[in-house]
Coordinates of C-alpha atoms in Angstrom, one line a residue:
Chain A
M886 CA 0.0 0.0 0.0
E887 CA 1.1 3.5 -0.8
P888 CA 2.5 5.1 2.5
L889 CA 0.7 8.2 3.8
L890 CA 3.8 9.7 5.2
K891 CA 7.4 8.7 4.2
V892 CA 10.4 9.9 6.1
E893 CA 13.7 9.2 4.2
N894 CA 17.1 9.7 5.7
V895 CA 16.1 12.7 7.7
T896 CA 18.9 14.4 9.6
K897 CA 18.4 17.3 11.9
R898 CA 21.4 19.2 13.4
F899 CA 21.3 21.9 16.0
G900 CA 24.8 23.3 15.7
G901 CA 27.0 20.5 16.8
L902 CA 24.2 18.4 18.2
M903 CA 22.9 15.7 15.9
A904 CA 19.2 15.4 17.0
L905 CA 18.2 13.0 14.2
A906 CA 20.6 11.0 12.1
E907 CA 19.4 9.5 8.8
V908 CA 16.0 8.4 10.1
S909 CA 13.7 6.6 7.7
F910 CA 10.3 5.1 8.3
E911 CA 6.9 5.3 6.9
V912 CA 3.3 5.6 8.1
R913 CA 0.7 3.6 6.3
P914 CA -2.9 4.9 6.0
G915 CA -5.3 3.6 8.6
E916 CA -2.7 2.4 11.1
I917 CA -1.5 3.5 14.6
L918 CA 2.2 3.9 14.6
G919 CA 4.0 4.4 17.9
L920 CA 7.2 6.4 18.0
I921 CA 9.1 5.4 21.1
G922 CA 12.5 5.8 22.7
P923 CA 14.2 7.0 25.8
N924 CA 14.1 10.6 26.9
G925 CA 16.1 12.8 24.5
A926 CA 16.0 10.3 21.7
G927 CA 14.7 12.8 19.2
K928 CA 11.0 11.8 19.1
T929 CA 9.6 15.3 19.5
T930 CA 12.3 16.7 17.1
M931 CA 11.0 14.2 14.5
F932 CA 7.4 15.4 15.1
N933 CA 8.5 19.0 14.7
C934 CA 10.3 18.2 11.4
I935 CA 7.2 16.5 10.1
A936 CA 4.9 19.3 11.3
G937 CA 7.0 22.0 9.7
V938 CA 8.3 23.6 12.9
Y939 CA 11.8 22.6 12.1
K940 CA 13.3 22.2 8.6
P941 CA 15.3 19.0 8.3
T942 CA 19.0 19.6 7.7
S943 CA 18.9 16.9 5.1
G944 CA 16.6 14.1 3.9
D945 CA 13.1 14.0 2.5
I946 CA 9.6 13.9 4.0
T947 CA 6.8 13.2 1.6
F948 CA 3.1 13.2 2.4
A949 CA 0.3 11.8 0.3
G950 CA -2.2 14.6 0.8
K951 CA -5.2 15.6 -1.2
D952 CA -3.1 16.9 -4.1
G953 CA -1.0 13.8 -4.4
V954 CA 2.4 13.1 -3.0
V955 CA 4.2 16.3 -1.9
R956 CA 7.7 16.8 -0.6
T957 CA 7.1 18.8 2.5
N958 CA 10.6 19.7 3.9
G959 CA 10.7 23.2 4.9
L960 CA 7.0 23.9 4.6
K961 CA 5.6 26.1 7.3
P962 CA 3.4 24.6 10.1
E963 CA 0.3 26.2 8.8
K964 CA 0.9 24.8 5.4
M965 CA 1.3 21.3 6.8
T966 CA -2.0 21.7 8.7
G967 CA -3.5 22.7 5.4
L968 CA -2.1 19.6 3.7
G969 CA -3.7 17.4 6.4
I970 CA -1.2 16.8 9.2
A971 CA -2.5 17.9 12.7
R972 CA -0.6 17.6 16.0
T973 CA -0.9 18.0 19.7
F974 CA 1.9 19.1 22.0
Q975 CA 3.8 17.4 24.7
N976 CA 3.2 20.3 27.1
I977 CA -0.4 21.3 26.5
R978 CA -0.7 24.4 24.4
L979 CA -4.3 25.6 24.5
F980 CA -5.4 29.1 23.9
G981 CA -5.9 29.7 27.6
A982 CA -8.0 32.8 27.7
L983 CA -10.4 31.5 25.1
S984 CA -13.4 29.3 25.6
V985 CA -13.3 25.6 24.8
L986 CA -15.4 26.2 21.7
D987 CA -13.2 29.0 20.5
N988 CA -10.1 26.8 20.8
V989 CA -11.7 24.4 18.4
R990 CA -13.1 27.2 16.2
V991 CA -9.6 28.5 15.6
A992 CA -8.7 25.1 14.2
R993 CA -11.3 25.5 11.4
H994 CA -9.2 28.5 10.2
C995 CA -7.4 26.5 7.6
R996 CA -10.6 25.1 6.1
T997 CA -12.5 28.4 6.0
S998 CA -11.9 31.6 4.1
S999 CA -13.9 34.6 5.2
N1000 CA -11.8 37.8 5.6
F1001 CA -11.8 41.3 7.0
F1002 CA -14.6 42.5 4.7
G1003 CA -16.8 39.4 5.4
A1004 CA -16.3 40.0 9.2
V1005 CA -17.2 43.7 9.1
L1006 CA -20.0 43.5 6.5
R1007 CA -21.4 40.2 7.9
T1008 CA -22.1 38.9 4.5
R1009 CA -24.4 35.9 4.0
S1010 CA -21.5 33.7 3.1
Q1011 CA -19.6 34.8 6.3
K1012 CA -22.7 34.0 8.5
E1013 CA -23.1 30.6 6.9
E1014 CA -19.4 29.9 7.3
E1015 CA -19.6 30.9 11.0
K1016 CA -22.6 28.6 11.4
A1017 CA -20.7 25.7 9.8
I1018 CA -17.7 26.4 11.9
I1019 CA -19.8 26.1 15.1
E1020 CA -21.5 22.9 13.9
E1021 CA -18.2 21.2 12.9
S1022 CA -16.5 22.4 16.2
M1023 CA -19.3 21.0 18.2
R1024 CA -19.2 17.7 16.3
W1025 CA -15.5 17.3 17.4
L1026 CA -16.2 18.4 20.9
E1027 CA -18.9 15.8 21.1
F1028 CA -16.5 13.3 19.6
V1029 CA -14.0 13.8 22.5
G1030 CA -16.8 14.2 25.0
L1031 CA -16.4 17.9 25.9
A1032 CA -19.6 19.3 24.2
K1033 CA -21.1 20.2 27.5
H1034 CA -18.1 22.3 28.4
A1035 CA -18.2 24.2 25.1
L1036 CA -18.6 27.6 26.6
D1037 CA -16.4 27.2 29.6
N1038 CA -12.9 28.6 29.7
A1039 CA -10.3 26.2 28.3
T1040 CA -8.1 26.5 31.4
S1041 CA -11.0 25.6 33.7
L1042 CA -11.0 22.0 32.3
A1043 CA -9.5 19.2 34.3
Y1044 CA -6.1 18.1 33.0
G1045 CA -7.3 15.0 31.2
N1046 CA -10.0 17.1 29.5
Q1047 CA -7.4 19.7 28.4
R1048 CA -5.6 16.9 26.6
R1049 CA -8.8 15.8 25.0
L1050 CA -9.5 19.4 23.9
E1051 CA -6.1 19.5 22.2
I1052 CA -7.0 16.4 20.3
A1053 CA -10.4 17.9 19.4
R1054 CA -8.7 21.0 18.2
A1055 CA -6.2 19.0 16.1
L1056 CA -9.1 16.9 14.6
A1057 CA -11.1 20.0 13.7
T1058 CA -8.4 21.0 11.2
G1059 CA -9.6 18.1 9.1
P1060 CA -6.4 16.0 9.0
K1061 CA -5.6 12.8 7.3
L1062 CA -2.8 12.2 9.9
I1063 CA -2.8 13.2 13.5
M1064 CA 0.3 13.2 15.6
L1065 CA -0.1 12.9 19.3
D1066 CA 2.8 13.8 21.5
E1067 CA 2.6 11.9 24.8
P1068 CA -1.2 12.0 24.9
A1069 CA -1.4 9.9 28.1
A1070 CA 1.2 11.8 30.0
G1071 CA 0.0 12.6 33.5
M1072 CA -3.3 10.8 33.0
N1073 CA -4.7 8.4 35.6
P1074 CA -5.6 4.8 34.6
R1075 CA -9.3 5.7 34.0
E1076 CA -8.4 8.6 31.8
T1077 CA -5.9 6.5 29.9
R1078 CA -8.6 3.9 29.2
R1079 CA -10.9 6.6 27.8
L1080 CA -7.9 7.8 25.7
V1081 CA -7.5 4.4 24.2
D1082 CA -11.1 4.3 23.2
L1083 CA -10.8 7.8 21.8
I1084 CA -7.7 6.9 19.7
H1085 CA -9.6 3.9 18.3
A1086 CA -12.5 6.2 17.5
I1087 CA -10.1 8.6 15.7
L1088 CA -9.0 5.7 13.6
D1089 CA -12.6 4.7 12.8
A1090 CA -13.1 8.3 11.7
G1091 CA -10.6 7.6 9.0
V1092 CA -7.6 9.5 10.5
T1093 CA -4.2 7.8 10.7
V1094 CA -2.5 8.1 14.1
V1095 CA 1.2 8.5 15.0
L1096 CA 1.9 8.8 18.7
I1097 CA 4.8 9.4 21.0
E1098 CA 4.2 7.7 24.3
H1099 CA 6.2 6.5 27.3
D1100 CA 3.4 4.3 28.7
M1101 CA 4.6 1.0 27.3
K1102 CA 1.5 -0.9 28.2
L1103 CA -0.5 1.6 26.2
V1104 CA 1.9 1.5 23.3
M1105 CA 2.1 -2.3 23.0
H1106 CA -1.7 -2.5 23.4
I1107 CA -2.8 -0.1 20.7
C1108 CA 0.0 0.3 18.1
Q1109 CA 0.1 -1.8 15.0
R1110 CA 3.7 -0.9 14.4
L1111 CA 6.4 0.8 16.4
A1112 CA 9.5 2.8 15.4
V1113 CA 12.2 3.1 18.1
L1114 CA 14.6 6.1 18.3
D1115 CA 17.6 6.3 20.4
H1116 CA 20.1 9.2 20.3
G1117 CA 18.6 10.3 17.1
V1118 CA 19.0 7.0 15.3
L1119 CA 16.2 4.7 14.3
I1120 CA 17.2 1.4 16.0
A1121 CA 14.1 -0.7 15.3
E1122 CA 10.8 -0.7 13.4
G1123 CA 8.1 -3.3 13.3
V1124 CA 5.3 -5.0 15.1
P1125 CA 5.3 -4.5 18.9
E1126 CA 6.2 -8.2 19.7
A1127 CA 9.3 -8.1 17.5
V1128 CA 10.3 -4.7 18.8
R1129 CA 9.9 -5.7 22.4
A1130 CA 12.3 -8.7 21.8
D1131 CA 14.9 -6.6 19.9
P1132 CA 18.1 -6.6 21.9
Q1133 CA 19.0 -3.1 20.8
V1134 CA 15.8 -1.8 22.1
I1135 CA 16.2 -3.4 25.4
E1136 CA 19.7 -2.1 25.6
A1137 CA 18.5 1.5 24.8
Y1138 CA 15.9 1.3 27.6
L1139 CA 17.7 -0.7 30.2
G1140 CA 21.4 -0.3 29.4
R1141 CA 24.2 -2.5 28.0
G1142 CA 24.1 -6.0 29.2
A1143 CA 20.4 -6.0 30.0
A1144 CA 19.6 -7.7 26.7
H1145 CA 21.6 -10.8 27.7
A1146 CA 20.5 -10.9 31.3
Chain B
M1278 CA -23.6 42.9 37.0
L1279 CA -23.4 44.4 33.6
A1280 CA -27.0 43.6 32.8
K1281 CA -28.1 45.6 35.9
L1282 CA -25.9 48.5 34.8
K1283 CA -27.4 48.6 31.3
P1284 CA -30.3 51.0 32.0
V1285 CA -27.9 53.3 33.8
L1286 CA -25.5 53.3 31.0
F1287 CA -28.3 53.9 28.5
V1288 CA -29.5 57.0 30.4
L1289 CA -25.9 58.3 30.7
A1290 CA -25.3 57.9 27.0
A1291 CA -28.6 59.6 26.2
A1292 CA -27.7 62.4 28.5
A1293 CA -24.3 62.8 27.0
L1294 CA -25.7 62.9 23.5
A1295 CA -28.3 65.5 24.4
Y1296 CA -26.0 67.7 26.4
P1297 CA -24.4 69.8 23.6
L1298 CA -27.9 70.9 22.5
M1299 CA -28.7 72.3 25.9
P1300 CA -28.5 76.0 26.4
F1301 CA -26.1 75.6 29.3
S1302 CA -23.6 73.5 27.4
N1303 CA -20.0 74.5 27.8
D1304 CA -17.5 74.7 25.0
Y1305 CA -14.5 73.7 27.1
L1306 CA -16.3 70.6 28.4
L1307 CA -17.3 69.7 24.9
H1308 CA -13.8 70.1 23.7
V1309 CA -12.5 67.7 26.4
V1310 CA -15.3 65.2 25.5
T1311 CA -14.4 65.3 21.8
L1312 CA -10.8 64.8 22.8
V1313 CA -11.8 61.7 24.8
L1314 CA -13.7 60.4 21.7
V1315 CA -10.6 60.9 19.5
Y1316 CA -8.5 58.9 22.1
M1317 CA -11.2 56.2 22.2
V1318 CA -10.7 55.7 18.5
L1319 CA -6.9 55.6 19.0
A1320 CA -7.2 53.2 22.0
M1321 CA -9.5 50.9 20.0
G1322 CA -7.0 51.0 17.1
L1323 CA -4.0 50.3 19.2
N1324 CA -5.8 47.6 21.2
I1325 CA -5.6 45.3 18.1
L1326 CA -1.9 45.0 18.5
P1327 CA -1.1 44.4 22.2
G1328 CA -4.6 43.4 23.0
F1329 CA -5.6 41.0 20.2
C1330 CA -2.2 39.9 18.9
G1331 CA 0.1 40.3 21.9
L1332 CA 2.4 42.6 20.0
L1333 CA 3.9 45.5 22.0
D1334 CA 3.6 48.6 19.8
L1335 CA 5.3 51.7 21.0
G1336 CA 5.0 53.6 17.8
F1337 CA 1.2 53.9 17.3
V1338 CA 1.4 57.7 17.3
G1339 CA 3.3 57.5 14.0
F1340 CA 0.2 56.3 12.2
Y1341 CA -1.9 58.9 14.0
G1342 CA 0.6 61.6 12.7
I1343 CA 0.5 60.1 9.2
G1344 CA -3.3 60.3 9.2
A1345 CA -3.3 63.8 10.5
Y1346 CA -0.8 65.2 8.1
T1347 CA -2.4 63.3 5.2
S1348 CA -5.6 64.9 6.0
G1349 CA -4.1 68.4 6.7
L1350 CA -2.0 68.5 3.5
L1351 CA -4.7 67.2 1.2
T1352 CA -7.1 69.8 2.6
I1353 CA -4.6 72.7 2.2
H1354 CA -3.2 71.8 -1.2
Y1355 CA -6.2 70.2 -2.9
G1356 CA -9.1 71.4 -0.9
M1357 CA -10.5 67.9 -0.8
S1358 CA -13.7 67.1 1.1
F1359 CA -13.3 65.5 4.5
W1360 CA -15.4 62.5 3.3
V1361 CA -12.9 61.8 0.6
I1362 CA -9.9 62.4 2.8
V1363 CA -11.0 60.0 5.6
P1364 CA -10.7 56.8 3.5
L1365 CA -7.5 58.1 1.8
A1366 CA -5.9 58.8 5.2
C1367 CA -6.9 55.4 6.5
L1368 CA -5.4 53.7 3.4
N1369 CA -2.3 55.8 3.7
G1370 CA -1.9 54.7 7.4
A1371 CA -2.6 51.1 6.5
L1372 CA -0.1 51.3 3.7
W1373 CA 2.6 52.4 6.1
G1374 CA 1.5 49.8 8.5
V1375 CA 2.1 47.1 5.8
L1376 CA 5.4 48.7 4.7
L1377 CA 6.7 48.7 8.3
G1378 CA 5.0 45.4 9.3
V1379 CA 6.2 43.1 6.5
P1380 CA 9.9 43.4 7.3
T1381 CA 9.7 43.9 11.0
L1382 CA 6.9 41.6 12.2
R1383 CA 9.2 38.6 12.0
L1384 CA 10.7 40.1 15.2
V1385 CA 9.1 39.2 18.4
G1386 CA 8.7 40.8 21.8
D1387 CA 11.0 43.6 22.9
Y1388 CA 12.8 43.8 19.5
F1389 CA 9.6 44.5 17.7
A1390 CA 8.7 47.1 20.3
I1391 CA 12.0 48.9 19.7
V1392 CA 11.4 48.9 15.9
T1393 CA 7.9 50.5 16.3
F1394 CA 9.4 53.1 18.7
G1395 CA 12.0 53.9 16.1
F1396 CA 9.3 54.3 13.5
A1397 CA 7.4 56.8 15.5
E1398 CA 10.5 58.8 16.1
L1399 CA 11.2 58.7 12.3
V1400 CA 7.7 60.1 11.6
V1401 CA 8.3 63.0 14.0
L1402 CA 11.7 63.7 12.5
F1403 CA 10.3 63.6 9.0
L1404 CA 7.5 66.0 9.9
T1405 CA 10.0 68.3 11.5
N1406 CA 12.6 68.3 8.8
E1407 CA 10.9 67.9 5.5
I1408 CA 10.0 71.6 5.5
W1409 CA 9.1 71.7 1.8
L1410 CA 6.1 69.3 2.6
T1411 CA 5.1 69.9 6.2
R1412 CA 6.5 73.4 6.9
G1413 CA 8.4 71.7 9.8
P1414 CA 8.2 73.1 13.2
L1415 CA 6.1 76.0 12.0
G1416 CA 3.2 73.5 11.7
L1417 CA 0.3 73.5 9.4
P1418 CA -2.2 76.3 10.2
G1419 CA -5.3 77.2 8.4
I1420 CA -6.8 73.8 7.7
E1421 CA -10.4 74.1 6.5
P1422 CA -13.0 72.7 8.9
V1423 CA -15.2 69.8 7.9
S1424 CA -18.0 70.7 5.5
F1425 CA -21.0 69.2 3.8
D1426 CA -21.3 70.2 0.2
F1427 CA -24.7 69.5 -1.3
T1428 CA -24.5 72.3 -3.8
W1429 CA -25.1 69.8 -6.5
L1430 CA -28.6 69.3 -5.1
N1431 CA -29.3 72.9 -4.2
P1432 CA -26.9 75.8 -4.6
D1433 CA -27.6 77.0 -1.1
W1434 CA -26.7 73.7 0.6
Y1435 CA -23.2 74.2 1.7
F1436 CA -22.7 73.6 5.4
E1437 CA -19.4 74.2 7.3
L1438 CA -19.1 72.7 10.7
I1439 CA -18.1 75.4 13.1
G1440 CA -17.8 75.2 16.9
E1441 CA -17.5 72.2 19.1
V1442 CA -21.0 70.8 18.8
P1443 CA -21.0 69.3 15.3
Y1444 CA -17.5 67.8 15.9
F1445 CA -18.8 66.2 19.0
Y1446 CA -21.4 64.4 17.0
L1447 CA -19.0 63.6 14.3
A1448 CA -16.6 62.1 16.8
V1449 CA -19.5 60.1 18.4
A1450 CA -20.3 58.7 14.9
M1451 CA -16.6 57.8 14.4
V1452 CA -16.4 56.0 17.7
A1453 CA -19.6 54.1 17.0
F1454 CA -18.3 53.1 13.6
V1455 CA -14.9 51.9 14.9
W1456 CA -16.6 50.2 17.8
L1457 CA -18.9 48.3 15.5
V1458 CA -16.0 47.3 13.2
M1459 CA -14.0 46.1 16.2
R1460 CA -16.8 44.1 17.7
R1461 CA -17.5 42.4 14.5
I1462 CA -13.9 41.6 13.9
E1463 CA -13.5 40.3 17.4
D1464 CA -16.2 37.7 16.7
S1465 CA -14.9 36.4 13.4
R1466 CA -12.4 34.1 11.8
L1467 CA -9.9 37.0 11.7
G1468 CA -10.4 38.0 15.4
R1469 CA -10.0 34.4 16.5
A1470 CA -6.8 34.0 14.5
W1471 CA -5.4 37.1 16.3
F1472 CA -6.4 35.8 19.7
A1473 CA -4.8 32.5 18.9
I1474 CA -1.5 34.3 18.0
R1475 CA -1.7 36.2 21.2
E1476 CA -2.3 33.1 23.3
D1477 CA 0.2 30.7 21.7
T1478 CA 1.9 31.4 18.4
L1479 CA 3.1 27.8 17.7
A1480 CA -0.3 26.4 18.5
A1481 CA -1.9 29.0 16.2
A1482 CA 0.4 28.0 13.4
S1483 CA -0.5 24.4 13.8
C1484 CA -4.2 25.4 13.5
G1485 CA -3.3 26.7 10.1
V1486 CA -3.0 30.4 10.9
N1487 CA -0.3 32.1 8.8
I1488 CA 1.3 34.1 11.6
L1489 CA 3.1 36.7 9.6
R1490 CA 0.2 37.5 7.3
Y1491 CA -2.2 37.9 10.2
K1492 CA 0.2 40.1 12.1
V1493 CA 0.5 42.3 9.1
I1494 CA -3.2 42.5 8.7
A1495 CA -3.5 43.5 12.3
F1496 CA -0.8 46.1 11.9
A1497 CA -2.5 47.5 8.8
I1498 CA -6.0 47.7 10.4
S1499 CA -4.5 49.2 13.6
A1500 CA -2.6 51.8 11.5
G1501 CA -5.7 52.6 9.5
I1502 CA -7.7 53.3 12.6
G1503 CA -4.9 55.4 14.0
A1504 CA -4.9 57.4 10.8
L1505 CA -8.7 57.8 10.9
G1506 CA -8.3 59.4 14.4
G1507 CA -5.5 61.6 12.9
A1508 CA -7.6 62.7 9.9
F1509 CA -10.4 63.8 12.2
Y1510 CA -8.1 65.5 14.6
A1511 CA -6.6 67.6 11.7
R1512 CA -9.9 68.9 10.5
W1513 CA -11.1 69.5 14.1
S1514 CA -8.1 71.3 15.6
L1515 CA -7.4 73.1 12.3
F1516 CA -3.7 73.2 13.2
L1517 CA -1.0 70.5 13.2
S1518 CA 2.6 70.5 14.4
P1519 CA 5.1 67.7 14.6
D1520 CA 5.3 67.9 18.4
M1521 CA 1.7 66.8 18.7
F1522 CA 2.9 63.3 17.7
K1523 CA 5.7 62.7 20.1
F1524 CA 6.4 59.4 21.7
W1525 CA 4.4 60.5 24.8
E1526 CA 1.2 60.2 22.9
S1527 CA 1.9 56.5 22.0
F1528 CA 2.6 55.9 25.7
L1529 CA -0.6 57.6 26.7
V1530 CA -2.7 55.5 24.3
L1531 CA -0.9 52.3 25.4
C1532 CA -1.7 53.2 29.0
M1533 CA -5.4 53.5 28.1
V1534 CA -5.4 50.1 26.6
V1535 CA -3.5 48.5 29.5
L1536 CA -5.7 50.3 32.1
G1537 CA -8.9 49.1 30.4
G1538 CA -7.6 45.5 30.0
L1539 CA -5.6 44.3 27.0
G1540 CA -7.9 42.9 24.3
N1541 CA -11.1 44.3 25.7
I1542 CA -12.7 46.9 23.5
A1543 CA -14.9 48.4 26.2
G1544 CA -11.8 48.5 28.4
A1545 CA -10.1 50.7 25.8
L1546 CA -13.0 53.2 25.9
V1547 CA -12.9 53.3 29.7
G1548 CA -9.2 53.8 29.7
A1549 CA -9.5 56.7 27.3
V1550 CA -12.1 58.4 29.5
V1551 CA -10.2 57.9 32.7
L1552 CA -6.8 59.1 31.4
I1553 CA -8.0 62.1 29.4
V1554 CA -10.4 63.3 32.1
L1555 CA -7.7 62.8 34.7
G1556 CA -5.2 64.7 32.6
E1557 CA -7.5 67.7 32.1
G1558 CA -8.6 67.6 35.8
L1559 CA -5.0 67.6 37.0
R1560 CA -4.2 70.5 34.6
E1561 CA -6.8 72.5 36.5
I1562 CA -6.1 71.3 40.0
L1563 CA -2.3 71.3 40.1
P1564 CA -1.8 75.0 39.6
I1565 CA -4.2 75.6 42.5
L1566 CA -2.0 73.5 44.6
G1567 CA 1.0 75.5 43.5
L1568 CA 2.5 72.8 41.3
A1569 CA 3.4 73.1 37.6
P1570 CA 0.7 71.6 35.3
E1571 CA 3.4 69.3 33.9
T1572 CA 3.6 67.4 37.2
R1573 CA 0.5 65.6 36.0
F1574 CA 2.8 63.2 34.2
L1575 CA 3.9 62.1 37.7
A1576 CA 0.3 61.2 38.4
Y1577 CA 0.1 59.2 35.2
G1578 CA 3.2 57.3 36.2
L1579 CA 1.8 56.7 39.7
I1580 CA -1.5 55.4 38.3
M1581 CA 0.3 53.0 36.0
V1582 CA 2.4 51.7 38.9
L1583 CA -0.7 51.2 41.0
I1584 CA -2.6 49.4 38.3
M1585 CA 0.3 47.1 37.5
R1586 CA 0.5 46.3 41.2
F1587 CA -3.1 45.7 42.0
K1588 CA -4.9 45.0 38.7
P1589 CA -2.2 43.8 36.3
A1590 CA -4.9 42.6 33.8
G1591 CA -6.7 45.9 33.8
F1592 CA -10.3 46.7 34.7
F1593 CA -11.8 44.5 32.0
P1594 CA -9.5 41.5 31.5
A1595 CA -12.0 39.3 29.5
I1596 CA -11.2 38.9 25.8
A1597 CA -13.3 37.6 22.9
T1598 CA -16.5 38.8 24.6
A1599 CA -18.3 39.8 21.4
S1600 CA -19.1 36.2 20.4
A1601 CA -21.3 35.8 23.5
R1602 CA -23.8 38.2 21.7
N1603 CA -23.7 36.3 18.5
P1604 CA -27.2 34.7 17.9
L1605 CA -25.4 31.5 16.9
I1606 CA -23.7 31.3 20.3
K1607 CA -26.8 32.2 22.1
D1608 CA -28.6 29.4 20.3
L1609 CA -25.8 27.0 21.2
K1610 CA -26.0 28.1 24.8
K1611 CA -29.7 27.2 24.9
R1612 CA -28.9 23.8 23.3
L1613 CA -26.2 23.1 25.9
A1614 CA -28.6 24.0 28.7
G1615 CA -31.1 21.5 27.3
Y1616 CA -28.3 19.0 27.0
A1617 CA -27.2 19.3 30.6
S1618 CA -30.8 19.0 32.0
G1619 CA -31.8 16.3 29.6
E1620 CA -30.2 12.9 29.1
K1621 CA -26.5 12.5 29.7
S1622 CA -24.4 13.2 26.7
G1623 CA -23.8 10.3 24.5
T1624 CA -20.2 10.6 23.4
A1625 CA -17.8 8.6 21.3
A1626 CA -15.5 7.8 24.2

C-alpha cells in the first residue's frame, strides 16, 4: 500500500548536536504507529520536522495529501496543517484565555476563508461559514466528550480534558494524519482507558495516528507498528512483539548487558 | 452585573448625546469630551496589536501623525472634502502599516517594540525636517473645517461645521463606527486567529494560521484606525505641528489600553475616558496646589504603577467577549442548557 507519510534519511542538526541521524520510516494509511524511545531520543524533534516547525538539515519527508504526494521539507506549520497533518503538543498548548469552543473554532481556520470584509459586513456567506464552523467544532467536541463544556474557559478544564480538547482542536483541522505527542502523560488509569477508546474512534473516523508515548503498556496494546529512536538513530521498526524482543531496544531502555541478562 | 448597569449606561449615554444641544452646554467641556472620543478611537485601534495579537507597539502615534498630516495636507493643497480624505488617510496609514510590518513583524517581543518606537521617532523627524512638505516646526495652520457640500442638489446647501457641537457628534459617529467594526472583527475568523496568535503562536500556526500574514493584517488595520483618528483631529483642531505626535502620545494610548484591559474593547474606551479626564482635571487642579501643570505626568506614572501592582490585567480583562452576543452562540447556549438537564451526553469515548 502507498504510504501516507514517508520519512527518508532525515537528519536534523542543532549546531554540533545531531538530534536526528538518517532516520527513515513510513506511516501507512489507517494504522496506529508508535514512535518510542528513551528521553532525549529525538522523538519530538521528529514530530517537529514532520509538522514543519523545524526544517530537516537533510533528507526527505513526503506526504500523500489531497493533491497527491508532496515533498514537505521546509513547509511552514500552517501549510502542513492545510495539507492534512495535525498535531498535539507534549506540554499542553491551549489558547488559555479563550473558551473551549473558540479553541476548536480557531482550528477551522485552515478550512475556511472569510476575511476582514466578510467579518465587518457580515455577508451571508460569512454568516453561513460561522454557522458551519460552530457545527463542525461542536461535532468534534462531542467526539471527544467535551460538548457540555463548550462555553467554559479552556483553562478551567481538568487536566485530562485539556488533553482531549487539544485532540479535538487537532481533529477539527480536518487532518488525514494526527500526531499525538505523549497524549497519556499525567493521566490516571481511567483517563488512559478513555484515551485508548478515543484513539480507536479517531482511527474509525478515517484518520491515521502517530503517537509518541512512554506508557509501554498503552503502546504495546494499541499500536500496530512501532518505530524506536535512540540518540537520534532509528534502532528498530516493526510490530510490537518483535520490537519488544529486539536486543538493541532493550539495551536502549535498560542499558548495555540487559539484553543478555 | 453588567446587565443591571445597562439602563444606567443607557441613560448616561442619552444624557451625553443630548448635552451639547442644551443652552447651558460648555465649549471647554465639549472640547474635552471630543478629545476623549478621539482617544477612544486611538485606543481601540492600538488595542488590536497588544490586546488581540500580543504585540507591543510603542509607535502607534506614528500612524496617528501620518493620518493627521495626510488629512491636513490634502485639505490645504487640494481642498478635498473630509469625506474623501478619511478613506484616503486610512489607506495611507494602512499602507505604512504594511510597509513597516512586512519586514519587522518577524521580530518578536521587545525587539519589535523597539522597531515601532524607532518608526514613531522617524515620523516626527520627517514631519519636523521635511519643510518643503510639512512646513516643519512652523506647523500647518489654516486647515479648513469639515463641511457638507450638497450644492449639486441645491446651490444653497453648503454647510461648514463650526464650533464644538458638530464635531462632538461627528466624533461620536466615528467612535460608534470603529466600535462596530472592532466588535465584528472580534467575533470572526480574523479575530479568533489574532487571539490564537496572542495566546500561543506555535499552536496558532499548527491550527493553520499564517502568523506573519495575520500580524501584518492586524498592523494595517490598527494603523488605518490610528490614521482615521488623525484625519479627524486635523480637521477639528485646524492646526498641526510635529510635536503633537511625540512618543508620549503613544505611551498615553498604550496606558489607556492596559488600564482598560488588554484585548477588551470596552476597556479601551474606559481607559480613554479615565486618562483624558484625569489629565484635564489635573491640569486645572495642580496650579491651584501651586504645582506646575506638567507634574500631572507624575500622576500618570503613579497610576500605571498602582494598576500594575493591584490590577495587572486591567479593569476588564475578558477577551473575545463579542461572540457571546452572536445569535449562533446564544442558540448554542440554549442547546447546551437543554443537554445538561436532559439525558447524559452520548459521546464517542
